[in-house]
Coordinates of C-alpha atoms in Angstrom, one line a residue:
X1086 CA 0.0 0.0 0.0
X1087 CA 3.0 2.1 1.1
X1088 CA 5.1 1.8 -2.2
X1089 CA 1.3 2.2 -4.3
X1090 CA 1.0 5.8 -2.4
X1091 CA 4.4 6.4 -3.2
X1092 CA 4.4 5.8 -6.8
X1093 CA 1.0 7.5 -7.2
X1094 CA 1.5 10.7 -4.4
X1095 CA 1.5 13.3 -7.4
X1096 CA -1.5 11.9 -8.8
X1097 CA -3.4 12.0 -5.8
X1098 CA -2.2 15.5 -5.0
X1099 CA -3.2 17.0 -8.0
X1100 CA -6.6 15.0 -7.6
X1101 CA -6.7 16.7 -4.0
X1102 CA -6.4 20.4 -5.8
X1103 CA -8.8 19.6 -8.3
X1104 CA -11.4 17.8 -5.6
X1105 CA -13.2 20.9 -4.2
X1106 CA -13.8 22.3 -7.5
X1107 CA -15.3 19.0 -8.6
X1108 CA -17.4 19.4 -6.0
X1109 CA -18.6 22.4 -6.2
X1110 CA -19.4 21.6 -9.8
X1111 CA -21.2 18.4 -9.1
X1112 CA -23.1 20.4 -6.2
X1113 CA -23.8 23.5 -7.6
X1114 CA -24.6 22.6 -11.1
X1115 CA -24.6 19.3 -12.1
X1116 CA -27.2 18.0 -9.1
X1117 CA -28.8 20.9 -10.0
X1118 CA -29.1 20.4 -13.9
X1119 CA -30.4 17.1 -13.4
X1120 CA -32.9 18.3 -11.0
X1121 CA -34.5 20.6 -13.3
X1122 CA -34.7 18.0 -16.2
X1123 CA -36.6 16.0 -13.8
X1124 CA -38.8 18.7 -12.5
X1125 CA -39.9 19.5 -16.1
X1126 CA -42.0 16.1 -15.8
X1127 CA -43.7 17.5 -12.7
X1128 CA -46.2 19.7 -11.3
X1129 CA -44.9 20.9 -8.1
X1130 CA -45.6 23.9 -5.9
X1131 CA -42.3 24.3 -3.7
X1132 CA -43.8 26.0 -0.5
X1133 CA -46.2 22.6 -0.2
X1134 CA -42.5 20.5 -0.1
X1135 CA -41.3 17.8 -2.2
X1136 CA -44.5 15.6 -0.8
X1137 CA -46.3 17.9 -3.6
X1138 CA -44.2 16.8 -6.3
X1139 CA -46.7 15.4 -9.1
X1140 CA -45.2 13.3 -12.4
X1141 CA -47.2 14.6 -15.4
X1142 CA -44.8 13.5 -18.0
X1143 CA -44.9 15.7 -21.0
X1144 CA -47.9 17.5 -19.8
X1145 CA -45.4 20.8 -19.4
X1146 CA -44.3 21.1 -22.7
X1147 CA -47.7 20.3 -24.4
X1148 CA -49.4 23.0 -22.3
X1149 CA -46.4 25.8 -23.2
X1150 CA -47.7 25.9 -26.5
X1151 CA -51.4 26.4 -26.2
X1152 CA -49.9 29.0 -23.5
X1153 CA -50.8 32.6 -25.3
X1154 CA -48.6 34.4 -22.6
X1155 CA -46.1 31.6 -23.8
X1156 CA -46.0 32.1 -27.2
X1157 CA -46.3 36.0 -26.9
X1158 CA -42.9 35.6 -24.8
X1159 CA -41.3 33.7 -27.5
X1160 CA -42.1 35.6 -30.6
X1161 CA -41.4 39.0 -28.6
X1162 CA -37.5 37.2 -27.5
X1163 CA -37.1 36.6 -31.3
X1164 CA -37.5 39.5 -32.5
X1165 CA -35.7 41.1 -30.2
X1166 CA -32.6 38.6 -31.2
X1167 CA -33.2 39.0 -34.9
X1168 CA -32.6 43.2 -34.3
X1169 CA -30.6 43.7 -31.5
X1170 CA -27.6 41.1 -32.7
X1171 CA -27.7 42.5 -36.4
X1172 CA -28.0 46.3 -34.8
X1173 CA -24.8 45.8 -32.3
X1174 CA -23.0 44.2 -35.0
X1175 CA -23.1 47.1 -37.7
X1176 CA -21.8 49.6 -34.8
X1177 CA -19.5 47.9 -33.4
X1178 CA -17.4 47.0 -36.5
X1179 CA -17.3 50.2 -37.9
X1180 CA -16.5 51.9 -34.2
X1181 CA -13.7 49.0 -34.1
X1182 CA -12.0 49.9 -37.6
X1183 CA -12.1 53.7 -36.4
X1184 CA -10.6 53.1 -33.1
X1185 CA -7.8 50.8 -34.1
X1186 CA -6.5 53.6 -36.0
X1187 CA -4.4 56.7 -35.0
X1188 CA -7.4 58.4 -33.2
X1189 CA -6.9 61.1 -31.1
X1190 CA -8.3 59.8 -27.0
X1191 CA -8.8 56.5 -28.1
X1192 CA -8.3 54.8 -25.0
X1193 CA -10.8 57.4 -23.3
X1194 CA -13.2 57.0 -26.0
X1195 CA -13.2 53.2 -25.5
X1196 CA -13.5 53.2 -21.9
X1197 CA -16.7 55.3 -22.3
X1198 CA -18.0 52.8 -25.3
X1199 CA -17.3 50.0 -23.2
X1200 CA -18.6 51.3 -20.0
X1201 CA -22.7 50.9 -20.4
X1202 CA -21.2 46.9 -20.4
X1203 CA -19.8 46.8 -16.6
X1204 CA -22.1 49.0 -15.3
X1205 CA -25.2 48.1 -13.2
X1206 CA -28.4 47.1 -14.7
X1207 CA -30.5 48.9 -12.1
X1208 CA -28.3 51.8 -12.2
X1209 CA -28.7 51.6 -16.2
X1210 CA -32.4 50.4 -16.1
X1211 CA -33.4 53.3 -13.8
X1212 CA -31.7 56.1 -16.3
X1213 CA -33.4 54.7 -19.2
X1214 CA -36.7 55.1 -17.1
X1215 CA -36.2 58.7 -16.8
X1216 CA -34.4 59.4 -20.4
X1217 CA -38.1 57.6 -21.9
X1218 CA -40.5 59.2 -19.1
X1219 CA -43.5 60.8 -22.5
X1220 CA -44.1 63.8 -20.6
X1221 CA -40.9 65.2 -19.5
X1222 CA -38.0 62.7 -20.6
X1223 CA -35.3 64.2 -22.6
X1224 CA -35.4 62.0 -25.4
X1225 CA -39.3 62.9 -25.9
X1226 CA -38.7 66.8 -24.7
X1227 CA -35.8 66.8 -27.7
X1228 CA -38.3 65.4 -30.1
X1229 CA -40.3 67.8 -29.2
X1230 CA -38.1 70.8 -30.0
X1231 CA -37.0 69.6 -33.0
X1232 CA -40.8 69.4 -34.2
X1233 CA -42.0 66.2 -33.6
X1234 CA -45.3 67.5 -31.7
X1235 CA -46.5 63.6 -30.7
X1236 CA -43.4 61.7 -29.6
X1237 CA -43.3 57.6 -28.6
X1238 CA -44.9 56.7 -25.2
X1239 CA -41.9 54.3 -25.2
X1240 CA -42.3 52.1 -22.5
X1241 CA -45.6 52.8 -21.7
X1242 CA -46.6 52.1 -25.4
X1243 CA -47.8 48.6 -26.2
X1244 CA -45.9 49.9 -29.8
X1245 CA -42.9 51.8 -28.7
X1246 CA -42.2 49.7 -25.7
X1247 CA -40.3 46.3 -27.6
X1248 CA -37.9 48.9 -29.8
X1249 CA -37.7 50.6 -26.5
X1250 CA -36.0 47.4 -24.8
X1251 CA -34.1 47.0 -28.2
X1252 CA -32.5 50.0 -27.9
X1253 CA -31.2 50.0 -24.0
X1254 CA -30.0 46.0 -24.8
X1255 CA -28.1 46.9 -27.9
X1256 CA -26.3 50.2 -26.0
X1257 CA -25.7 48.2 -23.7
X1258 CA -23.4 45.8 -25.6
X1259 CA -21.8 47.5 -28.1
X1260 CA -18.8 48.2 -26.2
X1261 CA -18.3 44.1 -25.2
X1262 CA -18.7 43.5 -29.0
X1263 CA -16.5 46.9 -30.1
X1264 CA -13.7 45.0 -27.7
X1265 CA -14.1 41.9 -29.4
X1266 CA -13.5 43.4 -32.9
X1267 CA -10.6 45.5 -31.6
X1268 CA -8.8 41.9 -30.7
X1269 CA -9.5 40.6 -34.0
X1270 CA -8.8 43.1 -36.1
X1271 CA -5.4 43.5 -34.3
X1272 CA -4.7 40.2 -34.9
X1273 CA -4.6 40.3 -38.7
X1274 CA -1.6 40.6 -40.2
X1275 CA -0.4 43.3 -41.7
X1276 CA 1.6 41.4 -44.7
X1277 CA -1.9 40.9 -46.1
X1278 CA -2.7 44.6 -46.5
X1279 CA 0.9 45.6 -47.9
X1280 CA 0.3 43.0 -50.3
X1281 CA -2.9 44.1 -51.1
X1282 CA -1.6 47.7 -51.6
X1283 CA 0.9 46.6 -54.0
X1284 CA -1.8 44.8 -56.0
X1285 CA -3.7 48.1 -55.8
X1286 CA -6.7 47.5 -53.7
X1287 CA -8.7 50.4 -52.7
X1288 CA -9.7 50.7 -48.7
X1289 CA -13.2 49.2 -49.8
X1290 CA -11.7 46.2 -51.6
X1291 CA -9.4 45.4 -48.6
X1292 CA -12.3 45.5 -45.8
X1293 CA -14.5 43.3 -48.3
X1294 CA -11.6 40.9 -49.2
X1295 CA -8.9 40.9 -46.4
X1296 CA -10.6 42.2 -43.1
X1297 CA -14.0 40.9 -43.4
X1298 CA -12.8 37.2 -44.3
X1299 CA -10.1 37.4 -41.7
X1300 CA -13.0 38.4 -38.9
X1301 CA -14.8 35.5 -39.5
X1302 CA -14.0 33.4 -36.2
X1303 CA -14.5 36.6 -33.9
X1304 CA -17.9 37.3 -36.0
X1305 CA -18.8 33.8 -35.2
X1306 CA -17.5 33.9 -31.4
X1307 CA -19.9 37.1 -31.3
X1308 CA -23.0 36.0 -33.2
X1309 CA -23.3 33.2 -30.3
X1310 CA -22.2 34.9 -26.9
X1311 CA -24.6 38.2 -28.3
X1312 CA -27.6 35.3 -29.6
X1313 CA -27.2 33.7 -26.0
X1314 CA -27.0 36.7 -24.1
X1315 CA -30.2 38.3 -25.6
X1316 CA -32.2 35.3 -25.5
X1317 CA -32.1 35.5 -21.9
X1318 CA -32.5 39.3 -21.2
X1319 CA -34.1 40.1 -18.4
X1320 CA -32.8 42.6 -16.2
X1321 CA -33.9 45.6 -18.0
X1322 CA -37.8 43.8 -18.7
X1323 CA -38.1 43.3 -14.8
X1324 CA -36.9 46.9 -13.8
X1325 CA -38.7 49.1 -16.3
X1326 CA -41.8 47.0 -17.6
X1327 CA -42.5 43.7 -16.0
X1328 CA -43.3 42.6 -19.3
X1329 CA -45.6 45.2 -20.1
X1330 CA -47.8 46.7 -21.5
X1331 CA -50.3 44.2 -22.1
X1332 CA -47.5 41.6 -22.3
X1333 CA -45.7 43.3 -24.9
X1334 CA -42.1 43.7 -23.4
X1335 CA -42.3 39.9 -22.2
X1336 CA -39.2 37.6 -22.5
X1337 CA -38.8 34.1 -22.1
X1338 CA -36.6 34.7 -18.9
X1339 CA -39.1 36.9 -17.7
X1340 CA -42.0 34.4 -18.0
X1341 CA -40.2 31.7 -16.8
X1342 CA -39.3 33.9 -13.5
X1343 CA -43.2 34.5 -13.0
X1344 CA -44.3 31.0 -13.8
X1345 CA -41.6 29.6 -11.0
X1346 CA -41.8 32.5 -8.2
X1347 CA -45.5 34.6 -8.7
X1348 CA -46.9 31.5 -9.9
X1349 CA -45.0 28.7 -7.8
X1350 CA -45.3 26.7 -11.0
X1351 CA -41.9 25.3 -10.6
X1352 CA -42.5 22.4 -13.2
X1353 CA -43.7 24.5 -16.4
X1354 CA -41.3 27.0 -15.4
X1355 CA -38.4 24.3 -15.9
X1356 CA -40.1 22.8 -18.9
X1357 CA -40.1 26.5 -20.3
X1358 CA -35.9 26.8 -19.0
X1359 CA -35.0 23.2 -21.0
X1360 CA -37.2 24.4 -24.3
X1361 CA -35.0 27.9 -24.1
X1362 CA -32.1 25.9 -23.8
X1363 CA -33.1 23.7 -27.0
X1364 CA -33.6 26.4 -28.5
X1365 CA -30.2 28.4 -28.0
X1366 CA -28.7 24.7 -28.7
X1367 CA -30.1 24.5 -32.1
X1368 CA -28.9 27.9 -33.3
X1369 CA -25.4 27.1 -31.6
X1370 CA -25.2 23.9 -33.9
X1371 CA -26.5 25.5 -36.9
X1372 CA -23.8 28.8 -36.4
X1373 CA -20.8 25.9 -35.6
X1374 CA -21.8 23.7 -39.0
X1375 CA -21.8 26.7 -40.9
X1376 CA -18.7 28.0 -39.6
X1377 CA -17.0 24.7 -40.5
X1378 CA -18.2 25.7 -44.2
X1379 CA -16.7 29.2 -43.7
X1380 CA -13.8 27.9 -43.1
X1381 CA -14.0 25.0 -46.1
X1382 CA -14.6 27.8 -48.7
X1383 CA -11.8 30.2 -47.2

């Protein structure tokens, strides 16, 4: 046993460093996972304790989608994904290729691009209220002066309220996505555009043909972290409309945050979590197998 411990003591060390991570990890998210898949299959109502717990099988998912509050969530979260990703995309590459130039404060001007990223979403959330308030917010009282006589109601607007949202989540990570463009473009090599400027190639022809190709991994690295950070939005919803008006600003997240703690419908509310995850899955697949052709045709 002696001479086995001996002949094995760095193994187990390094298995003793790794141990209370693995731990933690089997504890606080694993066990936890696992739970959630079961719960899906159940009707429980936590404050009655697990004696409540009720197998209904697929009942969950069937009921989601005869679920009008459901389906209202879902088609709200993908439009907000469809414009907000496109939308933080077209500013951020364009502020990227000015700021990796010679620009005059750039580190300053980044810092203040980047800040709305770091910086609280209540703090955020709560300034945005103000900036959108119909009567006497600055964005409507600017309207206003410029001639607009019948400004937005914004988030009180069952029409306004969505681009609303739209707008806040897409300020909010342009500078995490400016950042990200900043790394890749830096990591280009410059032998590519001196050979492109002996050939003669014009500014336009190198962004088409040498930048935009090269920025392929970092545009796919982004298109996923931005599709699976918007799909689950719901800081801002909770703070300014609780999903309002009339259900108009509701998120998946949201929903599935009323179903489990307003609602104590813990089981639907974990169905809902699992179909979110399929669904952010599915696009994750779809964006890796066309990446592999990307890179095939490059």
């Amino acid at each position: 046993m002696q001479t086995w411990l001996r002949k094995h003591k760095e193994e187990l060390t390094g298995y003793l460093f790794v141990l209370p991570n693995m731990l933690g990890l089997i504890g606080l998210t694993l066990l936890p996972i696992l739970f959630s898949v079961m719960l899906s299959f159940t009707e429980w109502n936590f404050l009655a304790g697990f004696s409540a717990l009720k197998w209904v099988g697929l009942d969950n998912y069937k009921a989601m989608w005869q679920d009008q509050w459901f389906i209202k969530s879902l088609t709200n979260n993908l439009i907000y994904v469809a414009v907000t990703v496109p939308l933080i995309m077209l500013i951020a590459l364009p502020t990227a290729l000015i700021l990796n130039r010679r620009v005059y404060l750039k580190k300053l001007i980044r810092l203040m691009i980047f800040m709305p990223y770091v910086s609280s979403v209540v703090a955020v959330s709560v300034v945005w209220g103000l900036l959108y308030r119909p009567s006497d917010g600055i964005i409507n009282s600017f309207l206003k002066g410029v001639g607009i006589s019948d400004p937005p109601g914004w988030i009180s607007s069952t029409t306004w309220a969505l681009p609303a949202i739209i707008i806040i989540g897409a300020w909010g990570l342009i500078g995490y996505t400016m950042v990200l463009y900043l790394a890749g473009l830096q990591g280009i090599p410059q032998d590519l555009y001196e050979a492109s400027d002996v050939d003669g190639a014009s500014p336009w022809t190198q962004l088409l043909h040498v930048t935009i190709p090269m920025l392929r991994p970092t545009t796919f690295f982004i298109v996923i972290t931005l599709m699976i950070t918007t799909f689950q939005v719901f800081g801002t919803i909770y703070m300014l409309t609780q999903g309002g008006p009339a259900n108009s600003t509701s998120m998946l997240s949201y929903y599935i945050y009323i179903s489990a703690f307003h609602f104590y419908k813990f089981g639907y509310a974990a169905a809902m979590a699992w179909v979110l995850f399929l669904i952010l899955l599915c696009i994750t697949l779809l964006q890796w197998k066309q990446q592999k052709k990307w890179e095939n045709d490059y």
